[in-house]
């Protein structure tokens, strides 16, 4: 039985400085494998809809006729299942998070494929 | 002589991270009876299985608990694999074991912290959580998530750990292990900790067995029951003995968990040495037809998954008996006769995970 | 197969006898669960002793009443209250009978009730 079992700890802490990070100044480095945000290479997508059917939370919507792929970032749970099932491997998991939003609707992100047949294809539509 | 009072305890209470309500019938400072009631956050996940594809359901199963998430996913996968008679590659089994043991370490560290918080030792609490962060970093580096691993799938695992990383993990666990040792010494030897925990909430071996108790609570009462001995995953190839303590009080439960941390470090070392190469998953097609009770030793004790399938993509029944659910009766029994001041400690030593209970 | 699991089917009246057999042999009550299969309800009582897993199975009609085993295994009260609240199984003589107040549910017996319109988990907003 001991009384001063934390003494060493106290002494160490006096010299070691904090274990926490001074957040806004000091950003955290995410590991390469961190699951943070789903991104899409919309030009490679064939709008098969497999990702949206498999997504466990129903975060994805694929509209084949409009060539649109939409994700509700607040519904997504970063499981990575869509990345795994995509036949064209056009989805990717980034290791950083999507920006904060203050209302739900702002978290819905839409990607539209430029129409292939139009010669003067407009820049990729984003909302 | 004295009057009986009913003291409501929870669902919001400083020591309770999660909502459970207890009506404590007291006489002076002594608890005569405790009546638990739950259901504040029940999510009905067992019912959800009727709508989800059985392969996608792994993700739901994982989210039953935020601490032993990997083991939930793994138990579910084991149940389905057993029904479909899938031979999971050896390497996948070892990887599952490594991740499961990492979960156990971080869960026990978290628990030690919460327990320290419950008896008012704030600095010890922070120290435990600081150490836990090191384990979470390893988990994030290998799976991509801090608590939700998303790494188990029916037929194997989704991610591999290469040998280089594996070596790094074992090394890192060595250094963290030494630090953990210094912190857990406080739990084992400190006078004030012992003063708060020794002789409190005693549960004898017979009682614990009769009450269907599982996990560290059962082992702290001298019963050597550890579901890992059922030989799932790679445990059949690893050498370990269930950690047993005799006293059955709060301090014994604490000691069991402390010793299990080091057991897990050792198991990861063994698994890393023996890990075979090869595939990490097999492709699974078709749908399960049959039933199985899958059992896994989680940090809180044995979990039982009952899966019943009828050959369609949606399972017929999915039932989870979480360890905390099995430990509730024991908690009620331990509270009887305890002093009000010890109630938080006793509740905490069963390591209640209410969100698990309310799957 | 990681482990042998035996299942013994039995009748309603044999329940208490069979359970006390397990009790006297030193088995631990591992779990009780029930499955709604249309017009029958299947109840599994699982026991474990030294990692041997045994299962007692009972099939009843939804309106049938069964005996509580909580006089033999006290800890069965949590499972039995759960069954009666989520599945509406009628159980007689539970030692701690919550009479519907163990869980707080919006609808009675949600696991056998027809799907309610609102409040299901997969629905959008
Ligand atoms: S699965 Fe891939 S190719 Fe198919 S719709 Fe989704 S992103 Fe496009
Ligand atoms: S990561 Fe998972 S939750 Fe997120 S969009 Fe993909 S499948 Fe859906």
XYZ file of C-alpha atoms and ligand atoms in Angstrom:
627
model
C 0.000 0.000 0.000
C 1.345 3.382 -0.835
C 0.333 6.956 -0.314
C 2.401 8.886 -2.786
C 1.773 6.761 -5.836
C 1.022 9.733 -8.039
C 4.137 11.687 -7.124
C 6.188 10.542 -10.057
C 3.355 11.481 -12.317
C 3.162 14.947 -10.837
C 6.897 15.467 -11.198
C 6.804 14.348 -14.806
C 3.917 16.607 -15.615
C 5.744 19.596 -14.222
C 8.371 19.314 -16.921
C 6.617 17.585 -19.786
C 4.102 20.207 -20.800
C 0.533 19.441 -21.798
C -0.516 16.225 -23.550
C -3.214 18.044 -25.425
C -2.813 19.989 -28.619
C -3.376 23.735 -28.787
C -6.021 23.201 -31.346
C -6.681 26.035 -33.722
C -2.977 26.856 -33.825
C -1.739 23.340 -33.952
C -3.685 21.144 -36.344
C -3.798 17.418 -36.105
C -2.157 15.363 -38.819
C -4.570 12.698 -39.954
C -3.212 9.275 -40.705
C -3.239 8.115 -44.298
C -5.961 5.599 -43.613
C -8.250 7.908 -41.643
C -11.783 7.834 -42.892
C -13.065 11.352 -43.208
C -14.924 12.261 -46.338
C -16.229 10.632 -49.462
C -15.200 12.230 -52.726
C -16.081 11.294 -56.286
C -14.424 11.515 -59.628
C -17.697 12.328 -61.306
C -16.392 11.944 -64.834
C -15.668 8.287 -64.290
C -19.037 7.483 -62.723
C -21.458 5.393 -64.768
C -24.439 6.079 -62.488
C -25.106 2.452 -61.831
C -26.515 3.361 -58.414
C -24.772 0.539 -56.620
C -23.274 2.893 -54.050
C -26.614 4.394 -53.132
C -28.271 0.988 -52.860
C -25.556 -0.350 -50.601
C -25.059 2.682 -48.394
C -26.262 1.597 -44.940
C -27.528 5.052 -43.999
C -29.075 6.088 -47.300
C -26.728 9.052 -47.589
C -26.301 8.754 -51.331
C -28.698 9.550 -54.130
C -27.869 8.757 -57.719
C -29.985 10.187 -60.543
C -29.073 8.431 -63.718
C -31.173 10.564 -66.032
C -29.645 13.792 -64.791
C -26.194 12.307 -64.301
C -26.172 13.459 -60.734
C -24.579 12.004 -57.655
C -25.518 13.478 -54.327
C -24.286 12.885 -50.819
C -25.733 14.060 -47.557
C -22.576 14.445 -45.534
C -24.384 14.483 -42.229
C -25.955 11.100 -42.914
C -22.745 9.493 -44.042
C -21.066 7.420 -41.361
C -17.747 7.021 -43.174
C -18.028 3.297 -43.422
C -16.425 3.179 -46.815
C -18.813 0.597 -48.180
C -19.656 2.687 -51.232
C -15.958 2.942 -52.083
C -15.707 -0.807 -51.865
C -18.687 -1.647 -54.073
C -18.225 0.980 -56.789
C -17.474 -0.908 -60.006
C -15.588 2.015 -61.566
C -13.594 2.778 -58.426
C -14.459 6.419 -58.824
C -15.263 6.990 -55.179
C -12.504 7.707 -52.723
C -12.212 8.214 -49.010
C -10.268 11.321 -48.069
C -8.449 11.391 -44.751
C -9.737 14.816 -43.708
C -13.214 15.922 -42.833
C -15.707 17.969 -44.759
C -16.120 21.575 -43.606
C -18.517 22.327 -40.777
C -21.996 23.466 -41.647
C -24.543 25.384 -39.647
C -27.651 23.933 -41.212
C -28.524 20.499 -42.497
C -29.198 21.474 -46.074
C -25.687 22.872 -46.460
C -24.239 19.426 -45.919
C -25.847 18.033 -49.046
C -23.296 17.992 -51.777
C -24.199 17.474 -55.401
C -21.959 16.547 -58.295
C -23.203 16.598 -61.839
C -21.430 15.105 -64.781
C -20.809 17.426 -67.656
C -22.828 16.286 -70.630
C -20.512 14.326 -72.849
C -22.262 15.019 -76.141
C -22.207 18.801 -75.742
C -18.952 19.873 -77.329
C -18.647 22.990 -75.215
C -19.121 21.111 -71.999
C -19.675 23.604 -69.168
C -17.525 23.423 -66.089
C -18.539 20.689 -63.729
C -21.705 21.776 -61.955
C -21.412 22.170 -58.250
C -23.789 23.386 -55.640
C -36.665 2.591 13.618
C -35.831 4.601 10.576
C -37.887 5.663 7.688
C -37.652 4.308 4.194
C -36.952 6.701 1.389
C -36.799 6.210 -2.324
C -33.942 8.044 -3.952
C -34.088 8.309 -7.710
C -30.665 7.739 -9.247
C -30.209 8.622 -12.894
C -30.941 8.714 -15.791
C -28.832 11.864 -15.475
C -26.143 11.500 -12.886
C -22.531 12.665 -12.765
C -21.113 9.144 -12.739
C -23.356 7.831 -15.466
C -22.162 8.456 -18.976
C -25.295 6.765 -20.208
C -28.883 6.757 -19.075
C -30.100 4.133 -16.680
C -32.495 4.828 -13.891
C -32.452 3.228 -10.485
C -34.917 3.629 -7.702
C -32.901 3.187 -4.552
C -35.000 2.259 -1.572
C -32.940 3.416 1.369
C -33.013 3.304 5.107
C -30.713 5.942 6.542
C -27.593 5.633 4.423
C -28.134 2.053 3.400
C -29.681 0.817 0.199
C -32.311 -1.811 0.884
C -33.390 -2.414 -2.648
C -32.515 -1.154 -6.089
C -34.915 -1.298 -8.992
C -33.404 -0.574 -12.368
C -35.305 0.646 -15.355
C -33.932 1.172 -18.812
C -35.272 2.032 -22.217
C -34.298 5.680 -22.428
C -32.328 5.244 -25.608
C -33.641 2.003 -27.054
C -32.970 1.926 -30.773
C -34.701 -1.223 -31.931
C -31.750 -2.365 -34.030
C -32.850 -5.968 -33.645
C -35.933 -5.098 -35.618
C -34.022 -3.205 -38.281
C -32.505 -6.443 -39.501
C -35.733 -7.273 -41.265
C -35.104 -4.416 -43.669
C -31.366 -4.558 -44.256
C -29.368 -6.894 -46.377
C -27.518 -9.292 -44.127
C -24.133 -8.235 -45.498
C -24.793 -4.536 -44.988
C -25.961 -5.207 -41.484
C -22.383 -5.573 -40.277
C -22.220 -1.794 -40.195
C -25.322 -1.587 -38.072
C -24.094 -4.299 -35.725
C -20.864 -2.384 -35.256
C -22.746 0.648 -34.137
C -24.480 -1.136 -31.293
C -21.673 0.020 -29.064
C -19.124 2.776 -29.400
C -16.506 0.990 -27.352
C -16.502 -2.622 -28.382
C -17.756 -1.814 -31.844
C -15.295 -4.112 -33.549
C -16.288 -7.056 -31.418
C -19.938 -6.513 -32.201
C -19.192 -6.587 -35.899
C -17.010 -9.619 -35.426
C -19.592 -11.553 -33.437
C -22.184 -10.854 -36.059
C -19.863 -11.950 -38.850
C -18.989 -15.110 -36.960
C -22.628 -15.974 -36.570
C -23.349 -15.609 -40.275
C -20.125 -17.332 -41.279
C -21.006 -20.231 -39.043
C -24.435 -20.569 -40.616
C -23.084 -20.334 -44.146
C -20.104 -22.543 -43.310
C -17.571 -20.107 -44.629
C -13.946 -20.902 -43.945
C -12.423 -17.564 -43.023
C -8.733 -17.236 -43.954
C -6.329 -17.669 -41.057
C -4.795 -14.254 -41.526
C -8.181 -12.616 -41.198
C -8.760 -14.486 -37.950
C -5.474 -13.204 -36.564
C -6.214 -9.665 -37.651
C -9.579 -9.875 -35.943
C -7.863 -11.054 -32.797
C -5.415 -8.179 -32.854
C -8.143 -5.606 -33.317
C -10.330 -7.230 -30.697
C -7.520 -7.095 -28.159
C -6.774 -3.486 -29.025
C -10.424 -2.736 -28.304
C -10.127 -4.490 -25.003
C -7.128 -2.413 -23.989
C -8.772 0.857 -24.875
C -12.030 -0.150 -23.268
C -10.366 -1.159 -20.016
C -8.317 2.028 -19.944
C -11.452 4.004 -20.473
C -13.150 2.098 -17.703
C -10.250 2.639 -15.307
C -10.543 6.331 -16.024
C -14.271 6.392 -15.413
C -13.855 4.405 -12.236
C -11.234 6.853 -11.004
C -13.639 9.639 -11.825
C -16.394 7.893 -9.865
C -14.318 7.800 -6.714
C -13.129 11.301 -7.259
C -9.552 10.830 -8.464
C -9.604 13.288 -11.344
C -5.931 13.303 -12.230
C -5.865 9.534 -12.427
C -8.881 9.670 -14.704
C -7.156 12.040 -17.087
C -4.021 9.976 -17.029
C -5.898 6.843 -18.081
C -7.590 8.652 -20.908
C -4.317 10.107 -22.074
C -2.900 6.594 -22.320
C -6.005 5.405 -24.094
C -5.365 8.018 -26.741
C -2.176 6.182 -27.692
C -4.166 3.015 -28.327
C -6.772 4.921 -30.312
C -3.990 6.292 -32.503
C -2.892 2.763 -33.329
C -6.477 1.859 -34.117
C -6.923 4.875 -36.344
C -3.679 4.222 -38.169
C -4.704 0.646 -38.960
C -8.422 0.916 -39.584
C -9.129 4.559 -40.313
C -11.529 5.093 -37.443
C -10.941 5.757 -33.790
C -13.779 3.747 -32.345
C -15.792 2.463 -35.282
C -13.339 0.212 -37.058
C -15.448 -0.766 -40.044
C -12.950 -3.522 -40.677
C -14.886 -6.720 -40.280
C -16.927 -8.212 -43.021
C -18.596 -11.494 -43.586
C -15.883 -13.753 -44.894
C -12.920 -11.935 -43.413
C -11.669 -8.420 -42.874
C -11.544 -5.346 -45.078
C -8.081 -4.114 -44.270
C -4.724 -5.641 -43.773
C -1.958 -4.668 -41.404
C 1.408 -5.116 -43.080
C 4.224 -6.762 -41.171
C 6.161 -3.540 -40.765
C 3.190 -1.793 -39.128
C 2.482 -4.854 -37.026
C 6.004 -4.733 -35.651
C 5.584 -1.042 -34.941
C 2.366 -1.729 -33.065
C 3.986 -4.341 -30.856
C 6.855 -1.976 -30.115
C 4.547 0.902 -29.371
C 2.461 -1.302 -27.113
C 5.656 -2.108 -25.245
C 6.301 1.540 -24.447
C 2.658 2.399 -23.771
C 2.477 -0.769 -21.690
C 5.245 0.474 -19.404
C 3.409 3.739 -18.924
C 0.130 1.936 -18.333
C 1.940 -0.114 -15.715
C 2.904 3.002 -13.782
C -0.658 4.266 -13.856
C -2.298 0.980 -12.969
C 0.062 0.677 -10.011
C -1.944 3.480 -8.511
C -5.112 1.430 -8.837
C -3.482 -1.624 -7.370
C -1.530 -0.083 -4.517
C -2.718 3.369 -3.635
C -4.115 3.659 -0.161
C -7.049 5.915 -0.947
C -8.106 3.839 -3.963
C -8.112 0.700 -1.872
C -9.948 2.483 0.868
C -12.729 3.319 -1.579
C -12.956 -0.063 -3.290
C -11.932 -2.871 -0.938
C -14.765 -4.842 0.556
C -17.370 -2.866 -1.352
C -20.058 -4.592 -3.380
C -18.925 -8.113 -2.623
C -20.314 -10.817 -4.851
C -19.425 -14.399 -4.040
C -18.561 -16.889 -6.736
C -21.774 -18.879 -6.244
C -23.904 -15.779 -6.382
C -22.158 -14.509 -9.473
C -22.674 -17.835 -11.216
C -26.294 -18.110 -10.162
C -27.029 -14.614 -11.387
C -25.717 -15.374 -14.853
C -22.974 -12.787 -14.496
C -20.325 -12.597 -17.204
C -16.949 -11.094 -17.885
C -14.668 -9.374 -15.389
C -17.454 -9.272 -12.790
C -17.680 -13.058 -12.825
C -13.931 -13.562 -12.957
C -13.385 -11.184 -10.044
C -15.524 -13.536 -7.970
C -13.209 -16.426 -8.646
C -14.973 -18.120 -11.555
C -12.679 -18.760 -14.494
C -15.033 -18.164 -17.375
C -13.716 -16.407 -20.408
C -15.561 -16.821 -23.686
C -12.272 -16.547 -25.567
C -11.706 -20.110 -24.451
C -14.429 -21.169 -26.875
C -11.680 -20.832 -29.450
C -13.143 -18.445 -31.900
C -10.915 -16.337 -34.152
C -7.248 -17.091 -33.504
C -7.525 -17.691 -29.784
C -7.131 -21.423 -30.213
C -3.540 -20.826 -31.231
C -2.672 -18.373 -28.518
C -1.666 -19.129 -24.984
C -3.611 -17.439 -22.239
C -5.490 -18.199 -19.084
C -8.558 -16.340 -17.847
C -7.623 -13.688 -15.305
C -9.197 -14.604 -11.998
C -9.397 -12.802 -8.688
C -10.957 -14.221 -5.551
C -12.263 -11.326 -3.474
C -15.342 -10.425 -5.524
C -15.330 -6.804 -4.391
C -14.948 -3.613 -6.390
C -11.181 -3.685 -6.074
C -11.017 -7.243 -7.390
C -12.980 -6.210 -10.467
C -10.554 -3.379 -10.905
C -7.579 -5.740 -10.603
C -9.066 -8.136 -13.147
C -9.313 -5.366 -15.703
C -5.833 -4.089 -14.978
C -4.370 -7.530 -15.467
C -6.407 -8.067 -18.607
C -4.818 -5.025 -20.194
C -1.428 -6.683 -19.940
C -2.856 -9.996 -21.026
C -4.135 -8.288 -24.157
C -0.755 -6.696 -24.831
C 0.752 -10.152 -24.563
C -1.900 -11.691 -26.835
C -1.245 -9.082 -29.504
C 2.464 -9.890 -29.299
C 1.742 -13.600 -29.706
C -0.629 -12.980 -32.580
C 1.914 -10.771 -34.331
C 4.544 -13.486 -34.082
C 2.274 -16.229 -35.354
C 0.388 -14.296 -37.992
C 0.374 -16.273 -41.230
C 0.332 -14.662 -44.650
C -2.306 -15.079 -47.281
C -5.713 -13.804 -48.162
C -7.691 -11.639 -45.789
C -11.159 -12.483 -47.000
C -13.170 -14.893 -49.081
C -15.946 -13.803 -51.340
C -19.366 -14.545 -49.984
C -22.359 -15.184 -52.170
C -25.796 -16.513 -51.462
C -27.804 -16.075 -48.349
C -27.654 -17.768 -44.969
C -30.150 -20.382 -43.944
C -30.078 -21.636 -40.398
C -29.365 -20.366 -36.953
C -26.466 -19.934 -34.633
C -25.601 -18.486 -31.267
C -22.299 -16.738 -31.611
C -20.361 -15.912 -28.471
C -17.457 -13.557 -28.026
C -15.707 -12.217 -24.959
C -16.044 -8.475 -25.035
C -14.302 -6.181 -22.564
C -17.465 -6.258 -20.468
C -18.040 -9.971 -20.771
C -19.556 -12.552 -23.002
C -21.871 -11.283 -25.696
C -24.336 -13.629 -27.392
C -25.596 -13.042 -30.876
C -28.484 -15.127 -32.046
C -28.959 -15.082 -35.774
C -31.762 -16.913 -37.499
C -32.003 -16.825 -41.248
C -34.326 -18.420 -43.732
C -32.373 -18.265 -46.951
C -33.307 -14.733 -47.919
C -31.191 -11.597 -47.930
C -32.918 -10.356 -44.816
C -32.440 -12.176 -41.580
C -35.424 -13.446 -39.694
C -34.194 -12.690 -36.253
C -31.178 -11.015 -34.849
C -30.793 -10.865 -31.138
C -28.000 -9.521 -29.021
C -27.560 -10.346 -25.390
C -24.985 -7.821 -24.316
C -22.777 -8.380 -21.288
C -24.196 -5.426 -19.389
C -27.677 -6.850 -19.755
C -26.474 -10.046 -18.118
C -24.738 -8.105 -15.374
C -27.716 -5.981 -14.392
C -29.145 -8.550 -11.937
C -25.736 -8.824 -10.287
C -25.573 -5.069 -9.970
C -28.971 -5.014 -8.288
C -27.834 -7.672 -5.834
C -24.592 -5.865 -5.066
C -26.403 -2.624 -4.389
C -28.557 -4.219 -1.722
C -26.978 -3.392 1.588
C -24.489 -0.933 0.156
C -24.083 2.557 1.476
C -25.343 5.429 -0.661
C -21.843 6.785 -1.074
C -20.697 3.508 -2.630
C -23.509 3.259 -5.139
C -21.614 5.052 -7.936
C -18.598 2.799 -7.477
C -20.634 -0.375 -7.513
C -22.537 0.631 -10.611
C -19.332 1.559 -12.337
C -17.548 -1.683 -11.542
C -19.883 -3.708 -13.709
C -18.708 -1.367 -16.481
C -22.229 -0.529 -17.546
C -22.654 0.084 -21.222
C -26.257 1.107 -21.426
C -26.297 1.805 -25.118
C -25.271 -1.817 -25.610
C -28.194 -2.914 -23.501
C -30.527 -0.769 -25.533
C -29.575 -2.158 -28.866
C -17.769 -25.189 -36.388
C -16.280 -23.386 -33.448
C -18.535 -25.098 -30.969
C -21.230 -27.711 -30.584
C -24.613 -26.269 -29.790
C -27.401 -28.596 -28.834
C -30.997 -27.605 -29.014
C -33.668 -29.526 -27.149
C -37.261 -28.918 -28.124
C -39.862 -29.242 -25.415
C -43.429 -28.605 -24.471
C -44.785 -25.787 -22.394
C -45.472 -27.936 -19.325
C -41.977 -29.393 -19.319
C -40.345 -26.001 -19.075
C -39.898 -25.665 -15.338
C -38.762 -29.262 -14.947
C -36.190 -28.963 -17.694
C -34.888 -25.664 -16.408
C -34.513 -26.975 -12.869
C -32.572 -29.910 -14.282
C -30.113 -27.478 -15.794
C -30.002 -25.528 -12.582
C -29.197 -28.555 -10.476
C -26.461 -29.582 -12.900
C -24.814 -26.222 -12.337
C -25.548 -24.565 -15.631
C -25.471 -20.800 -15.934
C -28.364 -19.031 -17.590
C -26.762 -17.531 -20.676
C -29.737 -15.878 -22.267
C -33.398 -16.081 -23.148
C -34.704 -14.746 -26.388
C -37.750 -15.077 -28.480
C -38.473 -14.993 -32.167
C -41.796 -14.075 -33.677
C -42.512 -16.450 -36.551
C -45.892 -15.387 -37.793
C -48.381 -17.398 -35.785
C -45.941 -18.920 -33.346
C -43.429 -17.521 -30.972
C -40.264 -19.446 -30.475
C -38.480 -19.017 -27.175
C -34.908 -20.107 -26.632
C -33.509 -20.622 -23.174
C -29.750 -20.974 -23.391
C -27.507 -22.397 -20.728
C -23.798 -22.712 -20.461
C -21.529 -24.803 -18.331
C -17.804 -24.889 -18.885
C -18.281 -23.543 -22.400
C -20.871 -26.187 -23.296
C -23.826 -24.442 -24.791
C -27.289 -25.973 -24.500
C -30.506 -24.622 -25.701
C -34.089 -25.327 -24.674
C -36.666 -24.434 -27.238
C -40.310 -23.782 -26.743
C -42.858 -22.898 -29.401
C -46.048 -21.262 -28.274
C -48.993 -19.451 -29.763
C -48.936 -15.691 -29.103
C -51.892 -15.875 -26.733
C -50.521 -18.726 -24.647
C -49.229 -18.089 -21.186
C -45.993 -19.564 -19.898
C -44.443 -19.917 -16.482
C -41.642 -17.665 -15.452
C -38.358 -19.389 -14.741
C -37.254 -16.545 -12.504
C -38.072 -18.597 -9.423
C -35.260 -20.922 -10.475
C -32.879 -18.438 -12.091
C -33.541 -15.096 -10.442
C -31.683 -13.212 -13.140
C -34.217 -14.353 -15.729
C -36.436 -11.456 -14.755
C -34.701 -9.024 -17.101
C -35.114 -11.307 -20.089
C -38.683 -12.161 -19.251
C -39.713 -8.570 -18.819
C -38.069 -7.811 -22.120
C -39.971 -10.597 -23.855
C -43.268 -9.568 -22.439
C -42.760 -5.940 -23.363
C -41.281 -6.258 -26.809
C -43.088 -9.386 -27.969
C -46.147 -9.463 -25.751
C -45.417 -12.937 -24.407
C -47.583 -13.609 -21.401
C -45.459 -14.781 -18.520
C -46.828 -15.743 -15.137
C -45.103 -15.069 -11.804
C -41.993 -13.127 -12.756
C -40.244 -12.330 -9.489
C -39.732 -8.711 -10.432
C -42.593 -7.932 -12.775
C -42.344 -4.482 -14.298
C -45.772 -4.821 -15.879
C -44.743 -2.927 -18.971
C -42.367 -0.408 -17.429
C -38.994 -1.988 -18.046
C -38.601 -0.277 -21.391
C -40.303 2.906 -22.429
C -41.881 2.141 -25.768
C -44.094 4.392 -27.867
C -46.214 1.463 -29.037
C -47.000 -1.646 -27.056
C -45.034 -4.763 -28.053
C -43.158 -3.082 -30.922
C -41.411 -6.227 -32.122
C -44.608 -7.960 -33.130
C -46.773 -4.929 -33.818
C -47.441 -4.030 -37.422
C -45.032 -1.422 -38.730
C -45.969 2.014 -37.383
C -46.069 4.795 -39.947
C -43.667 7.164 -38.314
C -40.454 6.810 -36.441
C -38.727 3.995 -38.233
C -35.026 4.192 -38.459
C -34.428 3.988 -42.190
C -36.845 6.701 -43.110
C -35.582 10.070 -44.314
C -36.183 12.961 -41.967
S -21.208 2.914 -57.611
Fe -19.622 4.174 -58.539
S -20.138 4.164 -60.706
Fe -21.944 3.422 -59.629
S -23.174 5.283 -59.282
Fe -21.921 5.007 -57.461
S -20.123 6.228 -57.848
Fe -21.119 5.958 -59.800
S -19.130 5.947 -46.545
Fe -20.807 4.595 -45.967
S -22.357 5.958 -45.141
Fe -20.928 7.237 -46.266
S -21.834 7.415 -48.283
Fe -20.416 5.690 -48.357
S -21.670 3.895 -47.912
Fe -22.839 5.703 -47.289
